[in-house]
mmCIF file of C-alpha atoms in Angstrom:
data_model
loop_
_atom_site.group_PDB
_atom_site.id
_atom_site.type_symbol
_atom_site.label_atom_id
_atom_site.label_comp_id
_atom_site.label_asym_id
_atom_site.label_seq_id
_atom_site.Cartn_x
_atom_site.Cartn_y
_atom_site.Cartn_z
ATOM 1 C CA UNK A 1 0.000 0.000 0.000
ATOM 2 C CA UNK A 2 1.275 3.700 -0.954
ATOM 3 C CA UNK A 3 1.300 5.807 1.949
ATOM 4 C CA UNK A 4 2.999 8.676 0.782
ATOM 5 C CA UNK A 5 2.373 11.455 -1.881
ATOM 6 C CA UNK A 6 6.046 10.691 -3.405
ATOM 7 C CA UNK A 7 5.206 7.194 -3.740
ATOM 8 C CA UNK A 8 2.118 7.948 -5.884
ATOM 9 C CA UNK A 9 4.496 10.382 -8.150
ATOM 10 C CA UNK A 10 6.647 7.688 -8.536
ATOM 11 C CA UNK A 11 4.100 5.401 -10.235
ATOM 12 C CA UNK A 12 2.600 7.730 -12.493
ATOM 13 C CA UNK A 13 6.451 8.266 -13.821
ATOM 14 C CA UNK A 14 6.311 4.609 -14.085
ATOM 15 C CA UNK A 15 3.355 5.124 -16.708
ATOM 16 C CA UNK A 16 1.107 2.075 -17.063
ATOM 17 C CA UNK A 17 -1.200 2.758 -14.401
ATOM 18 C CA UNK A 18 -4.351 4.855 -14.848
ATOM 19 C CA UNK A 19 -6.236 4.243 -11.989
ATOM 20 C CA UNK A 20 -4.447 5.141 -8.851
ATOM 21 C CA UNK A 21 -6.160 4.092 -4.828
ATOM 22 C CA UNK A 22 -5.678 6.234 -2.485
ATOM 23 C CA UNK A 23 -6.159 5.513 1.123
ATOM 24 C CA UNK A 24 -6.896 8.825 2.853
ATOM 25 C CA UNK A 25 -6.717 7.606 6.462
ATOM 26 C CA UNK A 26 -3.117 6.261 5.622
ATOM 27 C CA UNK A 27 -2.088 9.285 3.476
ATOM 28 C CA UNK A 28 -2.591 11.699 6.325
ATOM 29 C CA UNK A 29 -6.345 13.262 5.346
ATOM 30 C CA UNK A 30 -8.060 15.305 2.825
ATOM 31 C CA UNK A 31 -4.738 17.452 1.507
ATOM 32 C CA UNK A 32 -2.257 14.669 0.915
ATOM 33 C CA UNK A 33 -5.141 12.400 -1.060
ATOM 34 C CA UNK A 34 -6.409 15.927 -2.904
ATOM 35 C CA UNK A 35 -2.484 16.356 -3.848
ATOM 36 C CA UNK A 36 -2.526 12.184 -4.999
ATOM 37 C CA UNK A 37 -5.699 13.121 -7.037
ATOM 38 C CA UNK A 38 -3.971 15.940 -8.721
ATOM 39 C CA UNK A 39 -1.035 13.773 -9.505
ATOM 40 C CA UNK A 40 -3.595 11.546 -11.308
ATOM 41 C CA UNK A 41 -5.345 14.494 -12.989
ATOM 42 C CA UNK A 42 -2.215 16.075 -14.692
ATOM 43 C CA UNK A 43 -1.083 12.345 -15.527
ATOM 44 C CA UNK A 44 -4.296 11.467 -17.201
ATOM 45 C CA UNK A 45 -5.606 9.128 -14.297
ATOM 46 C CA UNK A 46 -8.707 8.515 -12.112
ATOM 47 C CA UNK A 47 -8.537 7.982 -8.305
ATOM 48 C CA UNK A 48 -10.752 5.379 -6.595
ATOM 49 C CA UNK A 49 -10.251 5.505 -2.721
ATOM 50 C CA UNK A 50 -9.701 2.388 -0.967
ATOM 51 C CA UNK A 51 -11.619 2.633 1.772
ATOM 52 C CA UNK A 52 -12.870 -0.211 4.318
ATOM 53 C CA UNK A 53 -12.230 2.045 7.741
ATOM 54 C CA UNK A 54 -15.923 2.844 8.569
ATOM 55 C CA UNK A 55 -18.615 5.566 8.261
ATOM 56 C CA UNK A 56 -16.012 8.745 9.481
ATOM 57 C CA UNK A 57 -13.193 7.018 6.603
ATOM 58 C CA UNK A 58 -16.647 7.202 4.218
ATOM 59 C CA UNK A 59 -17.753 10.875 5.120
ATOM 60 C CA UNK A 60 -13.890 11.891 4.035
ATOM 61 C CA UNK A 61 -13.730 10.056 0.702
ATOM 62 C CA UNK A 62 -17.660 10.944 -0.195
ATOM 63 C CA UNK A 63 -16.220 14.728 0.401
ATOM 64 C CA UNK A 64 -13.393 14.078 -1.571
ATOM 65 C CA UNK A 65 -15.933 12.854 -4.732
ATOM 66 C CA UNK A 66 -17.947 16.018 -4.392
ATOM 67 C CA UNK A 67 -14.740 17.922 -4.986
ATOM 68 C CA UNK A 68 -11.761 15.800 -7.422
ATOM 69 C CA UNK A 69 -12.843 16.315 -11.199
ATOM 70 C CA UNK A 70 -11.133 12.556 -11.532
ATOM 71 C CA UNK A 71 -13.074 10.470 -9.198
ATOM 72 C CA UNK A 72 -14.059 7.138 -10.505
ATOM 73 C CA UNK A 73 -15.307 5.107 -7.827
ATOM 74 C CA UNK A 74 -15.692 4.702 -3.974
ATOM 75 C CA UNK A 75 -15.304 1.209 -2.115
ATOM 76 C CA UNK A 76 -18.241 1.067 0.431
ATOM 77 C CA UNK A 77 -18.352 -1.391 2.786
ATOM 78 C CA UNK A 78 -20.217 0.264 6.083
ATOM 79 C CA UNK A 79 -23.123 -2.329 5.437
ATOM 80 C CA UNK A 80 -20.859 -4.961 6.197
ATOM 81 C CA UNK A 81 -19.553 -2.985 9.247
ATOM 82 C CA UNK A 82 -20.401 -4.237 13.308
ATOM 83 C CA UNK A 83 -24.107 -3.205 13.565
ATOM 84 C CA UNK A 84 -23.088 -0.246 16.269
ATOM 85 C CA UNK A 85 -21.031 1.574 14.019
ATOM 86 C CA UNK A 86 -23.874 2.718 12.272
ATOM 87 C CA UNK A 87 -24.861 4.733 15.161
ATOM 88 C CA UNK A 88 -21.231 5.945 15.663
ATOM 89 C CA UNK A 89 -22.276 8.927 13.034
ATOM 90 C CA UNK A 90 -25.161 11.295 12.613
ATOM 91 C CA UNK A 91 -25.633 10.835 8.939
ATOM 92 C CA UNK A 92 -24.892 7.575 6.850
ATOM 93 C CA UNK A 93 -25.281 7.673 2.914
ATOM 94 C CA UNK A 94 -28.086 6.365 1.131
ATOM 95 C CA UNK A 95 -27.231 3.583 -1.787
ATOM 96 C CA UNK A 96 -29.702 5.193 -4.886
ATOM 97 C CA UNK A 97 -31.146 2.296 -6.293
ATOM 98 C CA UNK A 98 -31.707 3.637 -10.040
ATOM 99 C CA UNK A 99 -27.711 3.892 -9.726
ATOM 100 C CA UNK A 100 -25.552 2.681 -7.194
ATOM 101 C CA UNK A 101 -24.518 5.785 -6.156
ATOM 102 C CA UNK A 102 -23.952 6.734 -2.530
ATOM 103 C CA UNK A 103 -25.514 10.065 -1.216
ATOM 104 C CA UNK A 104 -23.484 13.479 -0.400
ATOM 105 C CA UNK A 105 -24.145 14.556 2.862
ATOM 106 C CA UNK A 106 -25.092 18.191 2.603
ATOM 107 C CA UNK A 107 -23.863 19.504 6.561
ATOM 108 C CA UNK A 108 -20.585 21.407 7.020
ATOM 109 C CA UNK A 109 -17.036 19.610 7.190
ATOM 110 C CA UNK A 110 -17.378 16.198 6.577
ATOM 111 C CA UNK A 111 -21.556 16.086 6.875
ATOM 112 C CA UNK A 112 -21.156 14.222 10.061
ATOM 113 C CA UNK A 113 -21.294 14.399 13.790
ATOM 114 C CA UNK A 114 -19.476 11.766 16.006
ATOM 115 C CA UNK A 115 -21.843 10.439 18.836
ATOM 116 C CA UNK A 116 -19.466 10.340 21.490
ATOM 117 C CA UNK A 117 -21.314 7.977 23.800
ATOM 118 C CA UNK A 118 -21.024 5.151 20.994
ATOM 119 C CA UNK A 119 -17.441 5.948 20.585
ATOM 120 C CA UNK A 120 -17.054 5.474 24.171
ATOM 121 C CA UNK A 121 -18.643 2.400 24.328
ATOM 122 C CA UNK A 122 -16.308 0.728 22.230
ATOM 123 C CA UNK A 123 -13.116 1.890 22.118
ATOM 124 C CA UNK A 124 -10.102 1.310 19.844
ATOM 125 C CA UNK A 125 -8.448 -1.884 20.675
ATOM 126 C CA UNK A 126 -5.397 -2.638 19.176
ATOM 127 C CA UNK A 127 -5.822 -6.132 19.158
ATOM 128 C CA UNK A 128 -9.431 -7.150 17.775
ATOM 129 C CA UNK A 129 -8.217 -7.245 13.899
ATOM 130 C CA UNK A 130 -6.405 -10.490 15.478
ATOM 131 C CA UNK A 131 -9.350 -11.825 16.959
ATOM 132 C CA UNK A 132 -6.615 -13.006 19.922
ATOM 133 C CA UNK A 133 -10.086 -13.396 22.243
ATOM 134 C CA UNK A 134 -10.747 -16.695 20.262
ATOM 135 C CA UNK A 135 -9.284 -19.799 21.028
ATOM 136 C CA UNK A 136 -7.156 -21.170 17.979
ATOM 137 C CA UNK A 137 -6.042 -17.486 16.900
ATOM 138 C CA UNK A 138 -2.410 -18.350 16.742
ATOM 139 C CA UNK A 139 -2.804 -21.523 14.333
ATOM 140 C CA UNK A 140 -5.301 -18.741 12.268
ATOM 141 C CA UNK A 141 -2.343 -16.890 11.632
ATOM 142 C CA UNK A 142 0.291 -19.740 10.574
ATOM 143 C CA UNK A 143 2.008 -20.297 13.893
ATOM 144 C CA UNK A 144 1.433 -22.295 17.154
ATOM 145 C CA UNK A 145 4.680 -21.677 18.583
ATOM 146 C CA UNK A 146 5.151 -20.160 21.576
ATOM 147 C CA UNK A 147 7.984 -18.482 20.438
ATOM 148 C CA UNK A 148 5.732 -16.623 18.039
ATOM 149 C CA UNK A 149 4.344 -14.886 20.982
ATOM 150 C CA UNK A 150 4.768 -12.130 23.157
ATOM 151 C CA UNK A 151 2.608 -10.129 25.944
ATOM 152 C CA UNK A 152 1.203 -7.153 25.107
ATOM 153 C CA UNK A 153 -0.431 -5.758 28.641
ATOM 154 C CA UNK A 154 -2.825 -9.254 29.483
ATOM 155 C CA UNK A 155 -3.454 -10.413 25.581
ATOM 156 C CA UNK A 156 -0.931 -12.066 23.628
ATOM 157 C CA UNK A 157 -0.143 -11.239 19.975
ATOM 158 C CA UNK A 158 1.733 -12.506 17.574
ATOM 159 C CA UNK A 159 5.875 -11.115 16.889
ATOM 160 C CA UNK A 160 7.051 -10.242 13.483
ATOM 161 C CA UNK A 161 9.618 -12.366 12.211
#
């Protein structure tokens, strides 16, 4: 994954590429993914956001398609999202059923509010993507070796070899 502005000059130098994914979250926001889009715009090129963060990651590339003369398509998966997140934001987009295409929201900044109870009531841990509450997780990811292991506070995780 490109994570950098320089990186995304570098391939349209390359040439062969026309359609160019930006994630905003791991660019650094709105300017650095605006800058990537302009890349793509003087080389000829579309941008289509990757995007699988959530409904705020959403409300930032659904701005960024109101705006970038070059945007293709958006990746959309809130639906498939934990149920709460859904409540997480004050304004979800609407899927148009005569065309697929998700709704702008029409509030200032990114067209959302955060509901800061919901955020509080599950908060950010580092860990879930590993799923490390299940039995089994290690042989999940490739390894039942203790050695593969380390603690991190009380839940174990896996160490990069």
């Amino acid at each position: 994954m490109y994570d950098t502005v320089g990186q995304f000059f570098t391939l349209a130098a390359g040439g062969g590429v026309n359609i160019f994914q930006p994630e905003p979250m791991s660019l650094g926001g709105i300017t650095n993914t605006l800058a990537v889009a302009n890349l793509a715009l003087a080389h000829g090129s579309f941008i289509a956001p990757h995007q699988s963060g959530g409904p705020v990651a959403t409300a930032v590339c659904l701005q960024l398609a109101a705006c970038v003369p070059n945007f293709l398509i958006q990746e959309h998966f809130d639906p498939f999202n934990e149920p709460w997140t859904k409540d997480l934001v004050t304004w979800i987009p609407n899927i148009d059923s005569s065309n697929g295409h998700l709704s702008l929201p029409s509030s200032p900044g990114l067209g959302i509010d955060i509901n800061i109870d919901v955020a509080l009531e599950h908060p950010y841990d580092p860990h879930a993507y590993l799923n490390v509450h299940q039995p089994g997780w290690e042989k999940r990811l490739g390894t039942n070796s203790s050695a593969a292991k380390t603690k991190v506070g009380a839940v174990e995780s896996p160490v990069a070899e």
